[in-house]
PQR file with spaces between the fields and no chain letter, atoms N, CA, C, O and H, PARSE charges and radii, in Angstrom:
ATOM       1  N    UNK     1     140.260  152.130  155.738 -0.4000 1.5000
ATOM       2  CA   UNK     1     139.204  152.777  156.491 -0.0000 2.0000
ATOM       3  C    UNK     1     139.116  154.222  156.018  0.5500 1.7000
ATOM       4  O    UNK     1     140.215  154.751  155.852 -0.5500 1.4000
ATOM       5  N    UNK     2     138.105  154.937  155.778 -0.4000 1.5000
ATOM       6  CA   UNK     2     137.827  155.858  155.267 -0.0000 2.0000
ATOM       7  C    UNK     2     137.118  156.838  156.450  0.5500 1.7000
ATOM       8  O    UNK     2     136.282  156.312  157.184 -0.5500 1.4000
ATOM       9  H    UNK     2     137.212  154.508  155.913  0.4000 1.0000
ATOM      10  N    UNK     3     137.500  158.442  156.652 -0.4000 1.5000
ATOM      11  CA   UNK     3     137.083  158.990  157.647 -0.0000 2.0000
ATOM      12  C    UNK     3     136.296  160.311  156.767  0.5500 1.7000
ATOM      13  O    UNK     3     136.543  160.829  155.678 -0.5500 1.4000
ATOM      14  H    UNK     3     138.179  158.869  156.056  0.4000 1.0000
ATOM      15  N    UNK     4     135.317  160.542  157.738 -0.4000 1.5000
ATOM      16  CA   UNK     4     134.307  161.419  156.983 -0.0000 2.0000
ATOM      17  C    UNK     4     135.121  162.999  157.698  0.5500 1.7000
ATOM      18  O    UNK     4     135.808  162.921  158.717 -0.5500 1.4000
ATOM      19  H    UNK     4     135.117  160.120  158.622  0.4000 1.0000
ATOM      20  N    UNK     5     134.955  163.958  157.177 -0.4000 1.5000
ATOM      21  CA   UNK     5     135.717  165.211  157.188 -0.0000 2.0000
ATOM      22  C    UNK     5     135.646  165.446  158.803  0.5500 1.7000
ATOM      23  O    UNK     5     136.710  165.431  159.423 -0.5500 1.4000
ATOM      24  H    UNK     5     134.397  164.021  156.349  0.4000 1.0000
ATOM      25  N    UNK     6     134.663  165.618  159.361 -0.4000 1.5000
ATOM      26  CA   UNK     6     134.192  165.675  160.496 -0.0000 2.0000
ATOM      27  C    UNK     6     135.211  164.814  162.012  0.5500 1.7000
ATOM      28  O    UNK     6     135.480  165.212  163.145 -0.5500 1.4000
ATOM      29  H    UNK     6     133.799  165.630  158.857  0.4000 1.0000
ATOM      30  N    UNK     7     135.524  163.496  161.245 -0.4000 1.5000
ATOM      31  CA   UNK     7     136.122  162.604  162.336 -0.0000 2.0000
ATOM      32  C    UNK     7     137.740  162.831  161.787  0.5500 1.7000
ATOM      33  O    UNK     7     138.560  162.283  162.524 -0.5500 1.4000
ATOM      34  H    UNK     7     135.305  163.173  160.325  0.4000 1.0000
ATOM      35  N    UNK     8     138.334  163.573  160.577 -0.4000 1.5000
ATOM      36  CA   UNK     8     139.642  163.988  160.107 -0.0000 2.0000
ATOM      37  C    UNK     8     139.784  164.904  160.732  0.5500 1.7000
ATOM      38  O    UNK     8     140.988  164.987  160.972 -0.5500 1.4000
ATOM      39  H    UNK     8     137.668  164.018  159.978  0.4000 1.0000
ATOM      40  N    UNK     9     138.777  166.421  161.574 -0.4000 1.5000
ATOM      41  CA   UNK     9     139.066  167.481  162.179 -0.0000 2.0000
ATOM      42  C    UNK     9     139.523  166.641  163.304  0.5500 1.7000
ATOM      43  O    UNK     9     140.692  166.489  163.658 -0.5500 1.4000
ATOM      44  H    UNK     9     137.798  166.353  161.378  0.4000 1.0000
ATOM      45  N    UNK    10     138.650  166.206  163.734 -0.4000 1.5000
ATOM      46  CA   UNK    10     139.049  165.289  165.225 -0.0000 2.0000
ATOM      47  C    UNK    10     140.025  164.771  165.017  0.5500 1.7000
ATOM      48  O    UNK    10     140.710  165.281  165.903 -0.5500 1.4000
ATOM      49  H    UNK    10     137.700  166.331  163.446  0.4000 1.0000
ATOM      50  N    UNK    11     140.930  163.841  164.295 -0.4000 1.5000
ATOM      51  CA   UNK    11     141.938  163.258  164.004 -0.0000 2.0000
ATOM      52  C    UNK    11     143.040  164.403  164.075  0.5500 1.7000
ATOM      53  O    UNK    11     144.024  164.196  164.785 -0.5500 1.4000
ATOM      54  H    UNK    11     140.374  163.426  163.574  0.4000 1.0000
ATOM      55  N    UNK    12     142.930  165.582  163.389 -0.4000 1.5000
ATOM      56  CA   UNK    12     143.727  166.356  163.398 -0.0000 2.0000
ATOM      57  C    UNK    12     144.137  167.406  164.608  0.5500 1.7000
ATOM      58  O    UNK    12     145.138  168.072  164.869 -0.5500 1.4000
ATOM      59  H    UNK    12     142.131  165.751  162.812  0.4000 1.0000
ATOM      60  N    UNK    13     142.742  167.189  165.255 -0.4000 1.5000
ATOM      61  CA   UNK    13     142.914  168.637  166.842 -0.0000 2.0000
ATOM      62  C    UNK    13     143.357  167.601  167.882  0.5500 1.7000
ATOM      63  O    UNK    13     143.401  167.998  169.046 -0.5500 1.4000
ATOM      64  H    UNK    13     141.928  166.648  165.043  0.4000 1.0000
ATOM      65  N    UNK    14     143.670  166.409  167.643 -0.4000 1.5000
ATOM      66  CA   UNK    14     144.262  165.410  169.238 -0.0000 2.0000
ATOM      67  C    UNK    14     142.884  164.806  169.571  0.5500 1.7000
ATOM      68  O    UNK    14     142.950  164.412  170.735 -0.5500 1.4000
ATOM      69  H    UNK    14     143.634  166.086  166.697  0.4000 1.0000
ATOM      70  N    UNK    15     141.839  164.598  169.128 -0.4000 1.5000
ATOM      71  CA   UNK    15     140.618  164.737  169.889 -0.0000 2.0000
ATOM      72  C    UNK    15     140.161  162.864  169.987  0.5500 1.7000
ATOM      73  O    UNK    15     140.184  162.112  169.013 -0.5500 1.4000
ATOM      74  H    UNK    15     141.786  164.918  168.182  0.4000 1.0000
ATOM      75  N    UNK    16     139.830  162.516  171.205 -0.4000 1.5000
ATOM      76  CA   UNK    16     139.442  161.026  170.626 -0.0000 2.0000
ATOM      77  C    UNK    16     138.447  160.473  170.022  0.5500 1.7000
ATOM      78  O    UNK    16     137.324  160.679  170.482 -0.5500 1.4000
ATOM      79  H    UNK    16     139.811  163.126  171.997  0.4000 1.0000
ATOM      80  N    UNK    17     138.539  159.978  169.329 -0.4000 1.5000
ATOM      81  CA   UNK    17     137.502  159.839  168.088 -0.0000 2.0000
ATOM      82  C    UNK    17     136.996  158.042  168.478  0.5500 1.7000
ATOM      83  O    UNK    17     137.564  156.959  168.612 -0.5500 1.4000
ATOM      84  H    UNK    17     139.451  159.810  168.955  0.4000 1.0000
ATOM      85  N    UNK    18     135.639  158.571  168.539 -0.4000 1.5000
ATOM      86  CA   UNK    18     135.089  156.986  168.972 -0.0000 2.0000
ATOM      87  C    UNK    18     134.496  155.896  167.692  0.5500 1.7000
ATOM      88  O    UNK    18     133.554  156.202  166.961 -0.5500 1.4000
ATOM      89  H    UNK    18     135.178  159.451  168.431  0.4000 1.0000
ATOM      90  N    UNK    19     134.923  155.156  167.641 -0.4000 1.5000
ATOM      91  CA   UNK    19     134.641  153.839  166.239 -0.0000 2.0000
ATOM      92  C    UNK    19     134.094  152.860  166.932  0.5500 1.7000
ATOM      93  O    UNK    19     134.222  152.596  168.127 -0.5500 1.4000
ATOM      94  H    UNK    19     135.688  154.907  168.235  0.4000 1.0000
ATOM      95  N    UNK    20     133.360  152.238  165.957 -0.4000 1.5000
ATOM      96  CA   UNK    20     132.624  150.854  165.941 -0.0000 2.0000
ATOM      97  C    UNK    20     133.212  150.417  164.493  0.5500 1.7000
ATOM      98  O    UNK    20     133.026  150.891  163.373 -0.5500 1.4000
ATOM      99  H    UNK    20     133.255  152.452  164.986  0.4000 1.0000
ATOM     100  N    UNK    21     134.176  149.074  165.062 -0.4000 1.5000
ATOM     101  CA   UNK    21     135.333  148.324  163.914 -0.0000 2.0000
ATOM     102  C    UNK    21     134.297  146.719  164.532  0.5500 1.7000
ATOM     103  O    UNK    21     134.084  146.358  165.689 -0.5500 1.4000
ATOM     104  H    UNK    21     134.327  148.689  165.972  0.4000 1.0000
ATOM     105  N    UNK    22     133.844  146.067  163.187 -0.4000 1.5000
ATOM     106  CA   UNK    22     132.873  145.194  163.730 -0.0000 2.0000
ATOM     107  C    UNK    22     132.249  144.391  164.834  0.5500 1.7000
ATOM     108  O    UNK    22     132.382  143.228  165.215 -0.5500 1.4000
ATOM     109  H    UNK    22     134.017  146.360  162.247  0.4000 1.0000
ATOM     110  N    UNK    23     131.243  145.812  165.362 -0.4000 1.5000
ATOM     111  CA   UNK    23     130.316  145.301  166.116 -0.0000 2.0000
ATOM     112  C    UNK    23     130.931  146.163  167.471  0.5500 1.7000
ATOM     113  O    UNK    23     130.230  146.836  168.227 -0.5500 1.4000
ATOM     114  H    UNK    23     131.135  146.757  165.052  0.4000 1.0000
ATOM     115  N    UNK    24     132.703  145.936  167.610 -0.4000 1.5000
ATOM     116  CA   UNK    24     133.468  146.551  168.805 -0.0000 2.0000
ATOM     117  C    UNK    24     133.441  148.224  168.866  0.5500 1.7000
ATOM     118  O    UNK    24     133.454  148.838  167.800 -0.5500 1.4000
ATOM     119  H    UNK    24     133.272  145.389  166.996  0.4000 1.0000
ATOM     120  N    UNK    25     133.405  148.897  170.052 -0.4000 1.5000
ATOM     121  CA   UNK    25     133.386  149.779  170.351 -0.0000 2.0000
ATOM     122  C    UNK    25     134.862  150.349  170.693  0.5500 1.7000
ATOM     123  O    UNK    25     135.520  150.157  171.716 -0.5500 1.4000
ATOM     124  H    UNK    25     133.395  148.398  170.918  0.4000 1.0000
ATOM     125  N    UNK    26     135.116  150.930  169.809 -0.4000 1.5000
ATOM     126  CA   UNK    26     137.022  151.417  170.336 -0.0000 2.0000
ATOM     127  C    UNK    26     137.208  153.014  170.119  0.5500 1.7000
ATOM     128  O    UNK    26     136.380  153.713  169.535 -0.5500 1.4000
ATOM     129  H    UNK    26     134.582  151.086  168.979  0.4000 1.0000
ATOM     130  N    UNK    27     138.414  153.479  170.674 -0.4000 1.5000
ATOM     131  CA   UNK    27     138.694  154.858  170.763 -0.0000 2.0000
ATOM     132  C    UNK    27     140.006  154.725  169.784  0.5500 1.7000
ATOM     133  O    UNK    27     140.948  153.957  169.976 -0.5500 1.4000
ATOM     134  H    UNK    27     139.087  152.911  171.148  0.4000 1.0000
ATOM     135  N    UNK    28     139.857  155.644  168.689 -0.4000 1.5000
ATOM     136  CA   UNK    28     141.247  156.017  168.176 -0.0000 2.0000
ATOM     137  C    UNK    28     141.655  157.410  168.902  0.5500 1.7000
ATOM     138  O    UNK    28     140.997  158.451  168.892 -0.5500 1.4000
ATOM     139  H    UNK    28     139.091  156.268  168.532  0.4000 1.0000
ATOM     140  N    UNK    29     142.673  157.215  169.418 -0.4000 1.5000
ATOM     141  CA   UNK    29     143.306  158.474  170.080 -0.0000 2.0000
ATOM     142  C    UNK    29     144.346  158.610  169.532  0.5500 1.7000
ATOM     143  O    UNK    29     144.691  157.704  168.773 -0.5500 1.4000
ATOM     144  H    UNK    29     143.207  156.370  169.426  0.4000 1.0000
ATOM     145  N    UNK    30     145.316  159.895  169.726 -0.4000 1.5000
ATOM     146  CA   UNK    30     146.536  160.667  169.085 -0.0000 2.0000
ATOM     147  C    UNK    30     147.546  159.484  169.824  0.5500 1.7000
ATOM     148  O    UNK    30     147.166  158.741  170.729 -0.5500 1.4000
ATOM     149  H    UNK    30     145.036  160.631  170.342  0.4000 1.0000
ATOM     150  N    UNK    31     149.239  159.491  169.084 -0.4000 1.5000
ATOM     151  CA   UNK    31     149.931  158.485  169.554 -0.0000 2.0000
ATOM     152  C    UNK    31     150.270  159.042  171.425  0.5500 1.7000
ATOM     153  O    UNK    31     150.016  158.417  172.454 -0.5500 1.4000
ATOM     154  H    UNK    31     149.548  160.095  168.349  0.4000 1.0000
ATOM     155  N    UNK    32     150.844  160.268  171.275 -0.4000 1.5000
ATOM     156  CA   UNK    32     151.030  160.834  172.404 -0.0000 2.0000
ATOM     157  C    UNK    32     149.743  160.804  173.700  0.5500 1.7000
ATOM     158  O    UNK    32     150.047  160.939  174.885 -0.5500 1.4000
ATOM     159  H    UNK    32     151.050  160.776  170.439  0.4000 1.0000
ATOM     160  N    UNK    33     149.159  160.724  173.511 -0.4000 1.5000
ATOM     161  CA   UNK    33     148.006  160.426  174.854 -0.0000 2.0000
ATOM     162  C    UNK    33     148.024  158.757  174.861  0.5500 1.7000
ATOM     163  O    UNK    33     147.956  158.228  175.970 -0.5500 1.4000
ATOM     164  H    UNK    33     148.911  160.614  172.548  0.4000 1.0000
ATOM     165  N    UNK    34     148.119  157.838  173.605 -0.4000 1.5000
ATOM     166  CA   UNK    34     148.050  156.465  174.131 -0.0000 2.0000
ATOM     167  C    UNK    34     149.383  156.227  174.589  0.5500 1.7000
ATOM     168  O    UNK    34     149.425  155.290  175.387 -0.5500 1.4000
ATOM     169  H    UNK    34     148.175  158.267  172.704  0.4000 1.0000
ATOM     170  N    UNK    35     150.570  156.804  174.331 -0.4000 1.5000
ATOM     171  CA   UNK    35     151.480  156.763  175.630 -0.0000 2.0000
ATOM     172  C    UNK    35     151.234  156.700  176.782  0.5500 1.7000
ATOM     173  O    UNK    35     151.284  155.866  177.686 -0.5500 1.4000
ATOM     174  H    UNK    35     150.536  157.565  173.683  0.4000 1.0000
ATOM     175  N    UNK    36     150.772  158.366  176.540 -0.4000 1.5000
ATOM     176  CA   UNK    36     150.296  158.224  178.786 -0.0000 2.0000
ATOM     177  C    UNK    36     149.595  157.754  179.110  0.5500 1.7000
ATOM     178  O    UNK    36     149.512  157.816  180.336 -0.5500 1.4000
ATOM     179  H    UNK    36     150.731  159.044  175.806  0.4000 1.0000
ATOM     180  N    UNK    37     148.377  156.803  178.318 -0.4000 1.5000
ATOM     181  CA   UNK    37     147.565  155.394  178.814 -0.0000 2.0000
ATOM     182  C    UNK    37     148.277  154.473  179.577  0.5500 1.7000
ATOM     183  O    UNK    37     148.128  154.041  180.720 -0.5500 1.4000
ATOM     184  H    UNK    37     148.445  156.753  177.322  0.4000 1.0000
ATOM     185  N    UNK    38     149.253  154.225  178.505 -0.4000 1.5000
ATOM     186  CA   UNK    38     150.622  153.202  178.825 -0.0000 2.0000
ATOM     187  C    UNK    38     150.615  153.286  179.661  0.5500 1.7000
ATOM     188  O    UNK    38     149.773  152.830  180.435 -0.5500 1.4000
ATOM     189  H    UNK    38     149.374  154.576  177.577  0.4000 1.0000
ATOM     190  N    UNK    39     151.693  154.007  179.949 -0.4000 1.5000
ATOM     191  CA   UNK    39     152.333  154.832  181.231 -0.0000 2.0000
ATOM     192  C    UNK    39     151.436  154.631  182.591  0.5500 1.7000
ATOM     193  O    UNK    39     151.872  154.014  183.563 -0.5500 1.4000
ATOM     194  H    UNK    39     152.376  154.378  179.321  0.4000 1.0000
ATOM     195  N    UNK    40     150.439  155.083  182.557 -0.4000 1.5000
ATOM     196  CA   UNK    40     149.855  155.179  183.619 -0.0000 2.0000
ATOM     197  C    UNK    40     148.919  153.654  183.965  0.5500 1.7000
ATOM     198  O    UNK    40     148.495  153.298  185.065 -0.5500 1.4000
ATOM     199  H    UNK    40     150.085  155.584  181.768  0.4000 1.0000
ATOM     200  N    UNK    41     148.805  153.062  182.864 -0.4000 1.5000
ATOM     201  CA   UNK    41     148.497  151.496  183.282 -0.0000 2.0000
ATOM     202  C    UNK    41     149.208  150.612  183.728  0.5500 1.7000
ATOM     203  O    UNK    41     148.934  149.842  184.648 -0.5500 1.4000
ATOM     204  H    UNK    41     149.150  153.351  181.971  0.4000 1.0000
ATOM     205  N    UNK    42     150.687  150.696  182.766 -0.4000 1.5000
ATOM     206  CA   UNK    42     151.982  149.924  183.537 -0.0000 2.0000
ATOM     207  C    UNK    42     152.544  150.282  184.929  0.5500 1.7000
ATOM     208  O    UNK    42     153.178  149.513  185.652 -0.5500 1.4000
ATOM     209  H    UNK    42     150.909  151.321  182.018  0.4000 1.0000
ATOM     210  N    UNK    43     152.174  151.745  185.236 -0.4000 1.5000
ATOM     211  CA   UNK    43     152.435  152.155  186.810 -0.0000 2.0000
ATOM     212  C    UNK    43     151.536  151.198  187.734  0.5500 1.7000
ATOM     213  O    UNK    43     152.074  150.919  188.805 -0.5500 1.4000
ATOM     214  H    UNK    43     151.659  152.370  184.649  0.4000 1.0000
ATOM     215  N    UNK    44     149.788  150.435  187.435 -0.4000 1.5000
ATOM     216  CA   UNK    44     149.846  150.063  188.277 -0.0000 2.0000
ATOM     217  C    UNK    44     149.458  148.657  187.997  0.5500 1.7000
ATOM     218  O    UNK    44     148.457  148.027  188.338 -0.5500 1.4000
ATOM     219  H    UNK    44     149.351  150.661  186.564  0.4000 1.0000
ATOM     220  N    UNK    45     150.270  148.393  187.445 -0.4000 1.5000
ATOM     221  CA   UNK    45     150.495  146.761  187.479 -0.0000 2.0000
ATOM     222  C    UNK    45     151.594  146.348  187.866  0.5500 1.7000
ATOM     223  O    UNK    45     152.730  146.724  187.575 -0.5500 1.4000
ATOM     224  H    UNK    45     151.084  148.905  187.168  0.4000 1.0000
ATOM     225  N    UNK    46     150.984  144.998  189.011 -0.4000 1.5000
ATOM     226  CA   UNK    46     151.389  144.551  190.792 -0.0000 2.0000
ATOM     227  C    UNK    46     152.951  144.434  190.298  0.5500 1.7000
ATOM     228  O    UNK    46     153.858  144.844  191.023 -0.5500 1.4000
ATOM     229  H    UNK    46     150.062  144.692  189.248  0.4000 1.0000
ATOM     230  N    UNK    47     153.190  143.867  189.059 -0.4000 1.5000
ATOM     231  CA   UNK    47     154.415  143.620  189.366 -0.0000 2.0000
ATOM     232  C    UNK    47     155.556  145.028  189.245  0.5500 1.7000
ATOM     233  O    UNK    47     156.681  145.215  189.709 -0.5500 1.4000
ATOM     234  H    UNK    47     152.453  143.534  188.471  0.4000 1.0000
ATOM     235  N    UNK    48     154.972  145.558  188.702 -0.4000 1.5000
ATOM     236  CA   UNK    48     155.358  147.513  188.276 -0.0000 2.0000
ATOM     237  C    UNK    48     155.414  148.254  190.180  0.5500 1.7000
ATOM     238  O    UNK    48     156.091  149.158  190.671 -0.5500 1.4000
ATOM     239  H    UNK    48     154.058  145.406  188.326  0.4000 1.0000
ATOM     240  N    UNK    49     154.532  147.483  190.669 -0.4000 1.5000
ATOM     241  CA   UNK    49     153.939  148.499  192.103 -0.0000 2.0000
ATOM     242  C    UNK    49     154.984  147.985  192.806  0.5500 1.7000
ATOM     243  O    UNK    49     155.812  148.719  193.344 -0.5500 1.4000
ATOM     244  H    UNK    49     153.982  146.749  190.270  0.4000 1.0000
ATOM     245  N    UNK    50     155.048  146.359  192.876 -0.4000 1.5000
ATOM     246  CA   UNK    50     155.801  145.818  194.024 -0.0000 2.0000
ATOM     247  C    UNK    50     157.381  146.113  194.012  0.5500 1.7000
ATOM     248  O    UNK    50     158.209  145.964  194.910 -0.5500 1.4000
ATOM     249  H    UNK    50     154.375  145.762  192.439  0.4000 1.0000
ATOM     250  N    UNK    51     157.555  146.686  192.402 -0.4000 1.5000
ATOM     251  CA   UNK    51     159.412  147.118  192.028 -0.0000 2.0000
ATOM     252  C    UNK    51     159.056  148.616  192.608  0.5500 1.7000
ATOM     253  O    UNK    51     159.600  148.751  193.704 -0.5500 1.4000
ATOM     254  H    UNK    51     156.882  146.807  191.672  0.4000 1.0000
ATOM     255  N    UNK    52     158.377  149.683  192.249 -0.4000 1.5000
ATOM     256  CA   UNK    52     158.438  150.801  192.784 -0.0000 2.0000
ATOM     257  C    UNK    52     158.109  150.781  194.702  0.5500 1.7000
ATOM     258  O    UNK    52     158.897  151.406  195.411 -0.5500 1.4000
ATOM     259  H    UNK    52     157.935  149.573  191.359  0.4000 1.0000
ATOM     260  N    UNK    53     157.454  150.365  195.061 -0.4000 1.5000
ATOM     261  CA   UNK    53     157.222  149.895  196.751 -0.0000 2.0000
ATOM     262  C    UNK    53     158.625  149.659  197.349  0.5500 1.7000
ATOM     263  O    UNK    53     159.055  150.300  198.308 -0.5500 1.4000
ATOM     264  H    UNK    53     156.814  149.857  194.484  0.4000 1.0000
ATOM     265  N    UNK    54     159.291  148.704  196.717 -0.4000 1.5000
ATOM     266  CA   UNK    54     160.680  148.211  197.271 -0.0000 2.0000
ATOM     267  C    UNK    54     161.960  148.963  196.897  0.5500 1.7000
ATOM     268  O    UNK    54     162.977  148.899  197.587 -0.5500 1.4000
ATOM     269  H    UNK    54     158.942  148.183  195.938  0.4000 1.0000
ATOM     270  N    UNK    55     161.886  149.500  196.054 -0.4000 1.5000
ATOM     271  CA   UNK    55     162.493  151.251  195.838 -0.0000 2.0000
ATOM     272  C    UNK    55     162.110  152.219  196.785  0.5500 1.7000
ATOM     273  O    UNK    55     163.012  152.961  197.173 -0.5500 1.4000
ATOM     274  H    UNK    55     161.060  149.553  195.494  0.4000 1.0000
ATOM     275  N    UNK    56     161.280  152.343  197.125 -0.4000 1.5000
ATOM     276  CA   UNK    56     160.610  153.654  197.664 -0.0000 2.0000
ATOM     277  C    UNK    56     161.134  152.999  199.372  0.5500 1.7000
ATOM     278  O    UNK    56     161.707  153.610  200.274 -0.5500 1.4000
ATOM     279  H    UNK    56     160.547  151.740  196.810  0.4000 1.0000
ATOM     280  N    UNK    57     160.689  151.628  199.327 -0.4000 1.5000
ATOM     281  CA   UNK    57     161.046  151.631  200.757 -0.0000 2.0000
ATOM     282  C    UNK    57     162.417  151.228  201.075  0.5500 1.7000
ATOM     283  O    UNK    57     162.620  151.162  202.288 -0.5500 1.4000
ATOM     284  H    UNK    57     160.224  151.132  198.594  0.4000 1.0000
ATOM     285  N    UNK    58     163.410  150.940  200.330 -0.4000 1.5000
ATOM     286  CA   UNK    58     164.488  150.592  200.437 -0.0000 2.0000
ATOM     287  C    UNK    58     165.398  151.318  201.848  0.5500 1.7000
ATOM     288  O    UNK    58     165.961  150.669  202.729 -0.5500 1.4000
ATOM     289  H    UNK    58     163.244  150.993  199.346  0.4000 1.0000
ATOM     290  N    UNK    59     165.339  152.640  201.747 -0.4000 1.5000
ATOM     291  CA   UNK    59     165.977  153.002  203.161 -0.0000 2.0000
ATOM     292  C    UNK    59     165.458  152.870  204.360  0.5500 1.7000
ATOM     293  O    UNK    59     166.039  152.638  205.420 -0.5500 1.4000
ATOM     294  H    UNK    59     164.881  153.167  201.031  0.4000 1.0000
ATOM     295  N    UNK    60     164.225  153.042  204.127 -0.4000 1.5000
ATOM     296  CA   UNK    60     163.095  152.693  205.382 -0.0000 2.0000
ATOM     297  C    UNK    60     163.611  151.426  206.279  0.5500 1.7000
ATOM     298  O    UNK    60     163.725  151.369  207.504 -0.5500 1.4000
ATOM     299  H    UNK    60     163.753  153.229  203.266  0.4000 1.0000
ATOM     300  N    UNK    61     163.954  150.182  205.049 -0.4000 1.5000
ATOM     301  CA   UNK    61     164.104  148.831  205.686 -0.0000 2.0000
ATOM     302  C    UNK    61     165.602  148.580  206.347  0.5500 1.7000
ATOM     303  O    UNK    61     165.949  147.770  207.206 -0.5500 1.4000
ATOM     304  H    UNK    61     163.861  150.228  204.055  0.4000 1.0000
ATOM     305  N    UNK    62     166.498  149.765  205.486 -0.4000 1.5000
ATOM     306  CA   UNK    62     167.314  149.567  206.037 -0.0000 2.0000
ATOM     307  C    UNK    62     168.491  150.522  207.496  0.5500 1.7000
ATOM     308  O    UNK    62     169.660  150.512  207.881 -0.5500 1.4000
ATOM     309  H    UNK    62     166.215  150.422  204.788  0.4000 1.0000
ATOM     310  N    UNK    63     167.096  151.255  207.836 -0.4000 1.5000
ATOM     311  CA   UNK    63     167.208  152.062  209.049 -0.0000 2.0000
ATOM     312  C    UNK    63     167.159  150.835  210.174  0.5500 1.7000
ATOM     313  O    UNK    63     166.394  149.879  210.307 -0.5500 1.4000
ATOM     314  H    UNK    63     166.146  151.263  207.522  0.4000 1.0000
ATOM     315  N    UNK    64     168.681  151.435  211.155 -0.4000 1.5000
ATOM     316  CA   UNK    64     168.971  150.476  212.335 -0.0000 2.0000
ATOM     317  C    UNK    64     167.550  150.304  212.883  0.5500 1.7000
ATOM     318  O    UNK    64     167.045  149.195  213.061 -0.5500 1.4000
ATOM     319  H    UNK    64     169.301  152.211  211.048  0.4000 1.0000
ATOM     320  N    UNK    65     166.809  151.702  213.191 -0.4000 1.5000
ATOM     321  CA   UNK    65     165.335  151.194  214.027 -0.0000 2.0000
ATOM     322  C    UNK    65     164.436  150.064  213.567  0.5500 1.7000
ATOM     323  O    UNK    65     163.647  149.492  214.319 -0.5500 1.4000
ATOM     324  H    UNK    65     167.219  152.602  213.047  0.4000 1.0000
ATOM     325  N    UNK    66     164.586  149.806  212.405 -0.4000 1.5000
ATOM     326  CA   UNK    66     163.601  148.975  212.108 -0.0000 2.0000
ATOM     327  C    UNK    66     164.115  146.955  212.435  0.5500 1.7000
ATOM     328  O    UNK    66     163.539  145.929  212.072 -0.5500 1.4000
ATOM     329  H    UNK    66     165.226  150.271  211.794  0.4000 1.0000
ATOM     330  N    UNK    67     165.437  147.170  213.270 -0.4000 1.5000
ATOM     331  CA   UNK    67     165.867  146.363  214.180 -0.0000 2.0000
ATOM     332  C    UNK    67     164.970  145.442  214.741  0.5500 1.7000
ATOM     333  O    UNK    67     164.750  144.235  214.644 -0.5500 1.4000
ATOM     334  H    UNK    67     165.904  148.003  213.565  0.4000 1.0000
ATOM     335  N    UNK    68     164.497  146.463  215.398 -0.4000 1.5000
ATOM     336  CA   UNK    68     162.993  146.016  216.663 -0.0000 2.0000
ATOM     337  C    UNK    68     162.080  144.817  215.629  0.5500 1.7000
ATOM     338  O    UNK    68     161.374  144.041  216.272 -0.5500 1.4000
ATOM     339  H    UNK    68     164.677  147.443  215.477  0.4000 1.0000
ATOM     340  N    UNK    69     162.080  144.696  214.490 -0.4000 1.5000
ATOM     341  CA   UNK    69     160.959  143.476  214.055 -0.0000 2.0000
ATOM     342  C    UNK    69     161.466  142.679  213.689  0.5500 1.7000
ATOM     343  O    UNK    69     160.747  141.749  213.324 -0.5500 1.4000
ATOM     344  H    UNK    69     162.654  145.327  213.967  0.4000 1.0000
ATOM     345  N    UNK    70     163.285  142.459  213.508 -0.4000 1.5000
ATOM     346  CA   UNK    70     163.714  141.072  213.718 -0.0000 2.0000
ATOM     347  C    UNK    70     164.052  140.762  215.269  0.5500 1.7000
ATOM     348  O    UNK    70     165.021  140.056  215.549 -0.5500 1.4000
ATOM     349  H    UNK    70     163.869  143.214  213.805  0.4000 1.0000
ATOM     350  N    UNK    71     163.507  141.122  215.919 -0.4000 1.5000
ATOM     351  CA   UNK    71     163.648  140.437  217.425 -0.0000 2.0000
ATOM     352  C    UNK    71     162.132  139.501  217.324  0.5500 1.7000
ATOM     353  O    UNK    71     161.783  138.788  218.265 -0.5500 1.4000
ATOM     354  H    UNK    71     162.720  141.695  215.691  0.4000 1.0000
């Protein structure tokens, strides 16, 4: 693939650079920002949410008060 000078500045300042690779519409972005895509997509997928939820609530469930909802 060959980049015209114009989309190499962009390549070079972090900048996302938008392509049409046949017919498809895609973003080449820097490696470091498609990390924090990652990152922030795997945060909210259910099975990602329901491990952080049950972390987060772990002491919650296991406070004596919360007694009262196994009666």
């Amino acid at each position: 693939m060959e980049f015209t000078q114009q989309q190499l500045h962009a390549i070079d300042s972090g900048e996302p650079l938008p392509l049409t690779v046949e017919g498809r519409s895609c973003v080449l972005v820097p490696d470091s920002l498609y990390q924090q895509f990652r990152e922030m997509i795997e945060d909210w997928h259910p099975q990602t949410m329901r491990r952080n939820m049950a972390k987060l609530m772990a002491d919650d469930w296991s406070d004596p008060a919360m007694s009262v909802y196994d009666e």
